[in-house]
Amino acid sequence: VSTQSTGSPPNQMHRVLLLLSLLLCVHGDLSFNKLVLLSRHGIRTPFPASNLGQSSYAAFSKNGAAWPETPEDWGAAGYEHLTEHGAAVLRVMGKYFRGWVPFNASAATSTLYADDDSAHRDLETAQNFMTGFGFSEPSVYHNASCTTWLFNQGAKMADPSCGLPSKPLVDGTIGGDMVAYTAQYKDLIMGLSDAIDCCNASVCGGKEDCTLMDLPITFNPTHFWSLYDGPFSTASVLAELISLMYANGMDTKAVAPGLDAYQISRLMEVHAMDMRLGDSMLITAQAFGSQLIDHISRTIVQLTSGESDPTLLSSPSDNLVYYAAHDINLYFLRAMLRMQWQTEGYNKNMAPPGSMLGFQLMQDPQDATWYVKTVLATMSMEQMRGVSSGEESVVPDIVPVIMPECYDGPEQSCAVGKFKQLVARAVRAECLTPLQC
């Protein structure tokens, strides 16, 4: 009769336990050593009503309600500019980030980029955020020969094949018919139309009992942020305008009576749906987002390898690289990396004013391997509205964002080498322009 135990022998069990302990301890706690940030600009004034074919936004209220639309109404230097309140919100955000990062980022160890159009709102976003972060006179690179391409929203083509999608391509993502697609979401559009009691007959070419659903639908690729003019695009602009008013600390009762922050956020679903027509299409994202994601990837490789990339303005010794851009730039990267997020007070996958997509560069103290973790940080509309001096302490919502094609590192991170490969697969090389920045 055998005397061997039916269970695992002691030496075999020991080996199993040792193997399990090695698997569990293969990585130590990751050390957060560097950060790459991509932000949307802060709260801005509205685009002129002429963009919607009207002389005034009052046309979108049957009673002719006075919408705030001048720079003076918003506390800003001009149309499409960052507001004074928006600047204060960004300083508060910068102050929070100063305490959030566990390393000392100084002017000597940071590189800052910003888009710089005629309104300068991205440049001013970077300046105010970094002032809140603790920089007395932040130096922000905004040479148009670089940033025009880096923060391309859809207005420039690096190659004829890198253009906006054609009408058949767009229609192929919405069931083949924009009229039917719009009708499918009539409740969203009419929810906004009813909330603002829209519209004056002039909006519908003289038609009485005009609503947003009565607007004609036309394909308009020059409006790269929407691609179609009509009920969706107009409702999108008006919904965002109301949300910006609320976040800017303004009274929304005259134009949208009875709406609180939650109800405004629900109306913003129509804005999110409209934006998704263009920015979530991989065709569009790759055509106009390849430049930025390639630049970010090469920056991350430089920061973690210690090897200098002569085409980059940043240095391997930097621990903070910041890009001040537009919401659509964040959306292009979201599409290319297949990311999803949800933050407090906003709809899924939205990038509110001043929101920050962060690439945390984490190092394993045991084997020195570098990893990338992504997060999205934003204040709620209520938090933005409540800012006054810009000196307040506010805790924004910072949510984890997984890259579904690369999350097998510690804490659902992505090894830098794999991240580089992921970006290389997503980028369209013909859509890149040689840059020295």
Coordinates of C-alpha atoms in Angstrom, one line a residue:
V1 CA 0.0 0.0 0.0
S2 CA 1.4 3.3 -0.9
T3 CA 2.1 5.8 1.9
Q4 CA 2.2 8.9 -0.4
S5 CA -0.4 11.5 0.5
T6 CA -3.2 12.1 -2.0
G7 CA -2.6 15.9 -1.7
S8 CA 0.3 17.8 -3.2
P9 CA 3.7 16.9 -1.7
P10 CA 5.1 19.6 0.6
N11 CA 7.9 20.6 -1.8
Q12 CA 5.4 20.9 -4.7
M13 CA 3.1 23.0 -2.6
H14 CA 6.0 25.2 -1.6
R15 CA 6.9 25.7 -5.3
V16 CA 3.3 26.7 -6.1
L17 CA 3.1 29.2 -3.3
L18 CA 6.5 30.6 -4.3
L19 CA 5.4 31.0 -7.9
L20 CA 2.2 32.8 -6.8
S21 CA 4.1 35.1 -4.5
L22 CA 6.5 36.0 -7.4
L23 CA 3.6 36.7 -9.7
L24 CA 1.9 38.9 -7.1
C25 CA 5.1 40.8 -6.3
V26 CA 6.6 41.1 -9.7
H27 CA 5.8 44.9 -9.7
G28 CA 6.2 47.3 -6.8
D29 CA 4.1 50.3 -6.4
L30 CA 4.5 52.5 -9.4
S31 CA 6.1 55.9 -8.9
F32 CA 4.4 58.8 -10.6
N33 CA 7.4 60.7 -11.9
K34 CA 6.3 62.7 -15.0
L35 CA 3.2 64.0 -16.6
V36 CA 2.0 64.9 -20.1
L37 CA -1.2 67.0 -20.1
L38 CA -3.6 67.8 -23.0
S39 CA -6.3 70.3 -22.1
R40 CA -9.3 71.9 -23.7
H41 CA -9.4 75.7 -23.4
G42 CA -11.4 77.2 -20.6
I43 CA -14.9 78.9 -20.7
R44 CA -15.1 81.1 -23.8
T45 CA -17.6 83.7 -25.2
P46 CA -20.0 82.4 -27.9
F47 CA -19.4 82.4 -31.6
P48 CA -21.3 85.2 -33.3
A49 CA -25.0 84.4 -34.1
S50 CA -24.1 85.1 -37.8
N51 CA -22.5 81.6 -37.8
L52 CA -26.1 80.3 -37.5
G53 CA -27.4 82.7 -40.1
Q54 CA -28.9 85.2 -37.6
S55 CA -28.1 88.7 -36.6
S56 CA -28.7 87.9 -32.9
Y57 CA -29.3 84.9 -30.7
A58 CA -32.6 86.5 -29.8
A59 CA -34.0 85.0 -32.9
F60 CA -33.9 81.6 -31.2
S61 CA -36.5 82.8 -28.6
K62 CA -40.1 83.5 -29.7
N63 CA -40.3 86.2 -27.2
G64 CA -37.1 87.8 -28.4
A65 CA -35.3 87.1 -25.1
A66 CA -32.0 88.9 -24.9
W67 CA -29.2 86.3 -25.0
P68 CA -25.8 87.5 -23.6
E69 CA -23.7 87.6 -26.7
T70 CA -21.3 90.5 -26.6
P71 CA -17.8 90.2 -25.0
E72 CA -18.9 92.7 -22.4
D73 CA -21.8 90.5 -21.4
W74 CA -19.4 87.7 -20.8
G75 CA -16.5 89.6 -19.2
A76 CA -14.1 89.0 -22.0
A77 CA -11.9 90.9 -24.4
G78 CA -13.6 89.7 -27.6
Y79 CA -15.7 87.1 -29.4
E80 CA -14.5 83.5 -28.9
H81 CA -12.1 84.7 -26.2
L82 CA -11.5 83.2 -22.8
T83 CA -13.7 84.9 -20.2
E84 CA -12.3 86.4 -17.0
H85 CA -14.3 83.9 -15.0
G86 CA -12.9 81.1 -17.2
A87 CA -9.4 82.3 -16.5
A88 CA -10.1 82.2 -12.7
V89 CA -11.4 78.6 -13.1
L90 CA -8.2 77.6 -14.8
R91 CA -6.0 79.1 -12.1
V92 CA -8.0 77.1 -9.5
M93 CA -7.4 73.9 -11.6
G94 CA -3.7 74.7 -11.8
K95 CA -3.5 75.2 -8.1
Y96 CA -5.1 71.7 -7.6
F97 CA -2.7 70.1 -10.0
R98 CA 0.3 71.6 -8.2
G99 CA -0.6 69.6 -5.1
W100 CA -1.7 66.6 -7.1
V101 CA 1.6 65.8 -8.8
P102 CA 4.1 64.2 -6.3
F103 CA 7.1 65.8 -8.0
N104 CA 8.5 69.3 -8.4
A105 CA 7.7 70.7 -11.8
S106 CA 9.4 74.0 -12.5
A107 CA 9.8 76.3 -15.4
A108 CA 13.2 74.6 -16.0
T109 CA 11.7 71.1 -16.2
S110 CA 8.5 72.0 -18.2
T111 CA 7.6 72.6 -21.8
L112 CA 4.3 74.3 -22.7
Y113 CA 2.5 74.4 -26.0
A114 CA -0.7 76.2 -27.0
D115 CA -2.7 76.8 -30.2
D116 CA -2.9 80.4 -30.9
D117 CA -5.7 81.6 -33.1
S118 CA -7.0 85.2 -33.3
A119 CA -8.8 84.9 -30.0
H120 CA -5.8 83.6 -28.1
R121 CA -8.0 81.5 -25.8
D122 CA -5.7 78.4 -25.8
L123 CA -2.6 80.5 -25.1
E124 CA -4.5 82.3 -22.3
T125 CA -5.7 78.9 -21.0
A126 CA -2.1 77.7 -20.7
Q127 CA -0.9 80.9 -19.1
N128 CA -3.7 80.9 -16.5
F129 CA -3.5 77.2 -15.7
M130 CA 0.3 77.4 -15.2
T131 CA 0.0 80.6 -13.1
G132 CA -2.3 78.7 -10.8
F133 CA 0.2 75.8 -10.9
G134 CA 2.8 78.3 -9.5
F135 CA 4.7 79.7 -12.5
S136 CA 5.1 83.4 -12.2
E137 CA 5.6 84.1 -15.9
P138 CA 4.9 80.9 -17.9
S139 CA 6.6 80.7 -21.2
V140 CA 4.3 79.1 -23.7
Y141 CA 5.4 78.0 -27.2
H142 CA 2.8 79.1 -29.8
N143 CA 4.6 79.4 -33.1
A144 CA 1.9 78.9 -35.8
S145 CA 4.3 77.0 -38.1
C146 CA 4.1 74.2 -35.5
T147 CA 0.9 74.6 -33.5
T148 CA -1.4 75.1 -36.5
W149 CA -0.5 71.5 -37.4
L150 CA -0.2 70.1 -33.9
F151 CA -3.7 71.3 -32.9
N152 CA -5.3 70.7 -36.3
Q153 CA -9.1 70.6 -35.9
G154 CA -9.9 69.8 -39.5
A155 CA -9.0 72.9 -41.4
K156 CA -5.6 71.8 -42.9
M157 CA -4.6 68.8 -44.9
A158 CA -1.1 67.3 -44.8
D159 CA -1.9 65.3 -47.8
P160 CA -4.9 65.2 -50.3
S161 CA -5.8 61.8 -48.8
C162 CA -6.0 63.3 -45.3
G163 CA -9.2 65.3 -45.7
L164 CA -12.7 65.3 -44.2
P165 CA -14.9 62.4 -44.9
S166 CA -17.3 62.6 -47.9
K167 CA -21.0 62.7 -47.5
P168 CA -21.4 59.0 -48.3
L169 CA -18.8 58.1 -45.7
V170 CA -20.5 60.2 -43.0
D171 CA -23.9 58.8 -44.0
G172 CA -22.5 55.3 -43.8
T173 CA -22.0 55.8 -40.0
I174 CA -25.6 57.1 -39.3
G175 CA -27.8 54.7 -41.3
G176 CA -27.5 56.3 -44.6
D177 CA -29.8 59.3 -44.2
M178 CA -29.2 62.4 -42.0
V179 CA -32.9 63.3 -42.2
A180 CA -33.9 59.9 -40.7
Y181 CA -31.0 60.1 -38.2
T182 CA -32.2 63.6 -37.0
A183 CA -35.8 62.3 -36.7
Q184 CA -34.6 59.4 -34.5
Y185 CA -33.3 62.0 -32.0
K186 CA -36.2 64.4 -32.2
D187 CA -36.8 64.2 -28.5
L188 CA -33.3 65.6 -27.7
I189 CA -33.6 68.4 -30.2
M190 CA -37.1 69.3 -29.2
G191 CA -36.2 69.1 -25.6
L192 CA -33.9 72.0 -26.2
S193 CA -36.3 73.8 -28.6
D194 CA -39.0 73.7 -26.0
A195 CA -36.7 74.8 -23.1
I196 CA -35.8 78.0 -24.9
D197 CA -39.2 78.4 -26.6
C198 CA -37.6 78.4 -30.1
C199 CA -37.9 79.9 -32.6
N200 CA -38.7 83.2 -34.2
A201 CA -40.1 82.8 -37.7
S202 CA -36.9 84.3 -39.2
V203 CA -35.0 81.2 -38.3
C204 CA -37.3 79.1 -40.5
G205 CA -37.4 81.5 -43.4
G206 CA -40.6 83.1 -42.3
K207 CA -42.5 80.0 -41.3
E208 CA -44.7 80.5 -38.2
D209 CA -44.6 78.0 -35.3
C210 CA -40.9 77.5 -36.1
T211 CA -39.0 74.9 -34.1
L212 CA -35.4 73.6 -34.4
M213 CA -36.7 70.5 -36.1
D214 CA -38.0 72.7 -39.0
L215 CA -34.5 73.8 -40.0
P216 CA -33.2 72.5 -43.4
I217 CA -30.5 69.8 -43.4
T218 CA -27.5 70.3 -45.6
F219 CA -24.1 68.7 -45.8
N220 CA -21.4 71.3 -45.0
P221 CA -17.9 69.9 -44.7
T222 CA -16.5 73.4 -44.1
H223 CA -18.1 73.1 -40.7
F224 CA -15.6 70.3 -39.8
W225 CA -16.9 70.1 -36.2
S226 CA -20.3 69.0 -37.3
L227 CA -20.3 68.3 -41.1
Y228 CA -24.1 68.8 -41.3
D229 CA -26.0 72.0 -40.8
G230 CA -29.5 71.7 -39.5
P231 CA -31.5 70.9 -36.4
F232 CA -28.6 68.9 -34.8
S233 CA -25.8 71.4 -35.3
T234 CA -28.0 74.4 -34.3
A235 CA -29.2 72.7 -31.2
S236 CA -25.7 71.7 -30.4
V237 CA -24.5 75.3 -30.5
L238 CA -27.4 76.6 -28.4
A239 CA -27.0 73.8 -25.8
E240 CA -23.3 74.5 -25.4
L241 CA -24.0 78.2 -25.1
I242 CA -26.4 77.7 -22.2
S243 CA -23.9 75.4 -20.4
L244 CA -21.1 78.0 -20.9
M245 CA -23.4 80.7 -19.5
Y246 CA -24.1 78.5 -16.4
A247 CA -20.4 77.6 -15.9
N248 CA -19.5 81.3 -16.4
G249 CA -21.7 82.3 -13.4
M250 CA -24.4 83.9 -15.5
D251 CA -28.1 83.9 -15.2
T252 CA -29.7 81.5 -17.6
K253 CA -33.3 82.2 -16.6
A254 CA -34.0 84.7 -19.3
V255 CA -33.2 82.3 -22.1
A256 CA -33.8 78.9 -20.5
P257 CA -36.1 79.4 -17.5
G258 CA -36.3 76.7 -14.8
L259 CA -33.2 74.7 -15.8
D260 CA -30.7 73.6 -13.2
A261 CA -27.2 72.2 -13.7
Y262 CA -28.5 68.6 -14.1
Q263 CA -31.1 69.6 -16.7
I264 CA -28.6 71.6 -18.6
S265 CA -26.2 68.6 -18.7
R266 CA -29.0 66.4 -20.1
L267 CA -29.7 69.0 -22.8
M268 CA -26.0 68.9 -23.6
E269 CA -26.5 65.3 -24.9
V270 CA -27.6 66.9 -28.2
H271 CA -24.2 68.7 -28.4
A272 CA -22.4 65.4 -27.7
M273 CA -24.3 63.6 -30.4
D274 CA -23.6 66.3 -32.9
M275 CA -19.9 66.3 -32.2
R276 CA -19.7 62.5 -32.5
L277 CA -20.7 62.8 -36.2
G278 CA -17.2 64.0 -37.0
D279 CA -14.8 63.5 -34.2
S280 CA -15.5 59.9 -33.4
M281 CA -15.0 58.8 -37.0
L282 CA -11.6 57.1 -37.3
I283 CA -11.3 58.6 -40.8
T284 CA -11.5 62.2 -39.4
A285 CA -9.5 61.4 -36.2
Q286 CA -6.6 59.9 -38.1
A287 CA -6.6 62.6 -40.7
F288 CA -6.4 65.5 -38.2
G289 CA -5.3 63.8 -35.0
S290 CA -2.3 61.8 -36.2
Q291 CA 0.1 64.8 -35.8
L292 CA -0.8 65.4 -32.2
I293 CA -0.8 61.8 -31.0
D294 CA 2.5 61.2 -32.8
H295 CA 4.0 64.2 -31.1
I296 CA 2.7 63.1 -27.7
S297 CA 4.0 59.5 -28.2
R298 CA 7.5 60.8 -29.2
T299 CA 7.5 63.1 -26.2
I300 CA 6.6 60.2 -23.8
V301 CA 9.3 58.1 -25.3
Q302 CA 11.9 60.9 -24.9
L303 CA 10.8 61.6 -21.3
T304 CA 11.1 58.0 -20.3
S305 CA 14.1 56.8 -22.3
G306 CA 16.4 59.7 -21.6
E307 CA 17.3 59.9 -25.3
S308 CA 16.9 63.3 -26.9
D309 CA 14.6 63.7 -29.9
P310 CA 15.9 66.6 -32.0
T311 CA 12.5 67.3 -33.5
L312 CA 11.0 68.1 -30.0
L313 CA 11.1 71.3 -28.1
S314 CA 11.0 69.4 -24.8
S315 CA 13.9 67.8 -23.1
P316 CA 14.4 64.3 -21.7
S317 CA 14.9 65.8 -18.3
D318 CA 11.5 67.5 -18.3
N319 CA 8.9 66.2 -16.0
L320 CA 5.9 68.2 -17.3
V321 CA 4.8 68.7 -20.9
Y322 CA 1.5 70.6 -21.4
Y323 CA -0.6 71.0 -24.5
A324 CA -3.4 73.6 -24.5
A325 CA -5.8 72.7 -27.3
H326 CA -9.5 72.3 -28.2
D327 CA -12.1 69.8 -27.3
I328 CA -12.0 68.2 -30.7
N329 CA -8.3 67.5 -30.3
L330 CA -9.1 65.5 -27.2
Y331 CA -11.9 63.7 -29.1
F332 CA -9.6 62.8 -31.9
L333 CA -7.2 61.1 -29.5
R334 CA -10.1 59.4 -27.7
A335 CA -11.2 57.9 -31.0
M336 CA -7.7 56.8 -32.0
L337 CA -7.0 55.2 -28.7
R338 CA -10.5 53.8 -28.3
M339 CA -10.9 55.5 -24.9
Q340 CA -14.1 56.1 -23.0
W341 CA -14.8 58.3 -19.9
Q342 CA -17.5 59.6 -17.7
T343 CA -17.1 62.6 -15.4
E344 CA -19.4 64.2 -12.9
G345 CA -22.1 66.5 -14.3
Y346 CA -21.3 65.8 -18.0
N347 CA -22.4 63.3 -20.6
K348 CA -20.2 60.4 -21.6
N349 CA -17.0 61.1 -23.5
M350 CA -17.4 64.9 -23.3
A351 CA -14.4 67.2 -22.7
P352 CA -15.8 70.2 -20.8
P353 CA -14.1 73.6 -20.7
G354 CA -10.7 73.3 -19.0
S355 CA -10.7 69.5 -18.9
M356 CA -7.4 67.8 -18.8
L357 CA -6.5 64.4 -20.4
G358 CA -3.4 63.3 -18.4
F359 CA -0.8 60.8 -19.4
Q360 CA 0.8 59.8 -16.1
L361 CA 4.3 58.4 -16.6
M362 CA 4.8 55.8 -13.9
Q363 CA 8.0 53.9 -13.2
D364 CA 8.4 50.6 -11.5
P365 CA 11.0 51.1 -8.7
Q366 CA 12.1 47.5 -8.9
D367 CA 13.0 47.1 -12.6
A368 CA 12.8 50.8 -13.7
T369 CA 10.2 50.0 -16.4
W370 CA 8.1 52.9 -17.5
Y371 CA 4.3 52.8 -17.9
V372 CA 1.5 55.1 -19.1
K373 CA -1.7 55.6 -17.1
T374 CA -4.4 57.9 -18.5
V375 CA -6.9 60.0 -16.5
L376 CA -9.4 62.8 -17.3
A377 CA -9.8 65.6 -14.9
T378 CA -12.6 68.2 -15.0
M379 CA -14.6 70.5 -12.7
S380 CA -18.4 70.1 -12.7
M381 CA -20.5 73.0 -14.0
E382 CA -21.4 73.8 -10.4
Q383 CA -17.7 73.9 -9.4
M384 CA -16.9 76.2 -12.3
R385 CA -19.9 78.4 -11.5
G386 CA -18.8 78.7 -7.9
V387 CA -15.3 80.1 -8.6
S388 CA -14.9 83.8 -7.8
S389 CA -11.4 84.9 -7.1
G390 CA -9.4 82.1 -8.6
E391 CA -7.7 81.5 -5.3
E392 CA -10.2 78.9 -4.1
S393 CA -9.3 75.2 -3.4
V394 CA -11.5 72.9 -5.5
V395 CA -11.2 69.2 -5.9
P396 CA -12.0 68.3 -9.5
D397 CA -13.3 65.0 -10.7
I398 CA -10.3 62.8 -11.8
V399 CA -11.4 59.6 -13.4
P400 CA -9.4 56.7 -14.8
V401 CA -9.4 56.2 -18.5
I402 CA -8.4 52.8 -19.9
M403 CA -6.8 52.2 -23.3
P404 CA -8.6 49.0 -24.3
E405 CA -5.8 47.9 -26.6
C406 CA -3.1 48.2 -23.9
Y407 CA -4.0 47.8 -20.2
D408 CA -2.0 44.8 -19.1
G409 CA 0.6 46.7 -17.0
P410 CA 0.3 47.3 -13.3
E411 CA -2.8 49.3 -12.3
Q412 CA -4.3 48.8 -15.8
S413 CA -1.4 50.8 -17.2
C414 CA 0.4 50.4 -20.6
A415 CA 4.1 49.8 -20.9
V416 CA 5.7 52.7 -22.8
G417 CA 7.0 50.4 -25.5
K418 CA 3.6 49.0 -26.1
F419 CA 2.1 52.5 -26.1
K420 CA 4.5 53.5 -28.8
Q421 CA 3.4 50.5 -30.9
L422 CA -0.2 51.3 -30.3
V423 CA 0.2 54.9 -31.5
A424 CA 2.2 53.7 -34.5
R425 CA -0.7 51.5 -35.5
A426 CA -3.2 54.3 -35.1
V427 CA -1.3 57.0 -36.9
R428 CA -1.6 57.6 -40.7
A429 CA 2.0 58.4 -41.7
E430 CA 0.8 60.3 -44.8
C431 CA -1.1 62.7 -42.5
L432 CA 2.1 63.9 -40.7
T433 CA 3.9 67.1 -41.5
P434 CA 7.6 67.4 -40.4
L435 CA 7.8 69.7 -37.4
Q436 CA 10.6 71.1 -35.3
C437 CA 8.8 71.7 -32.0

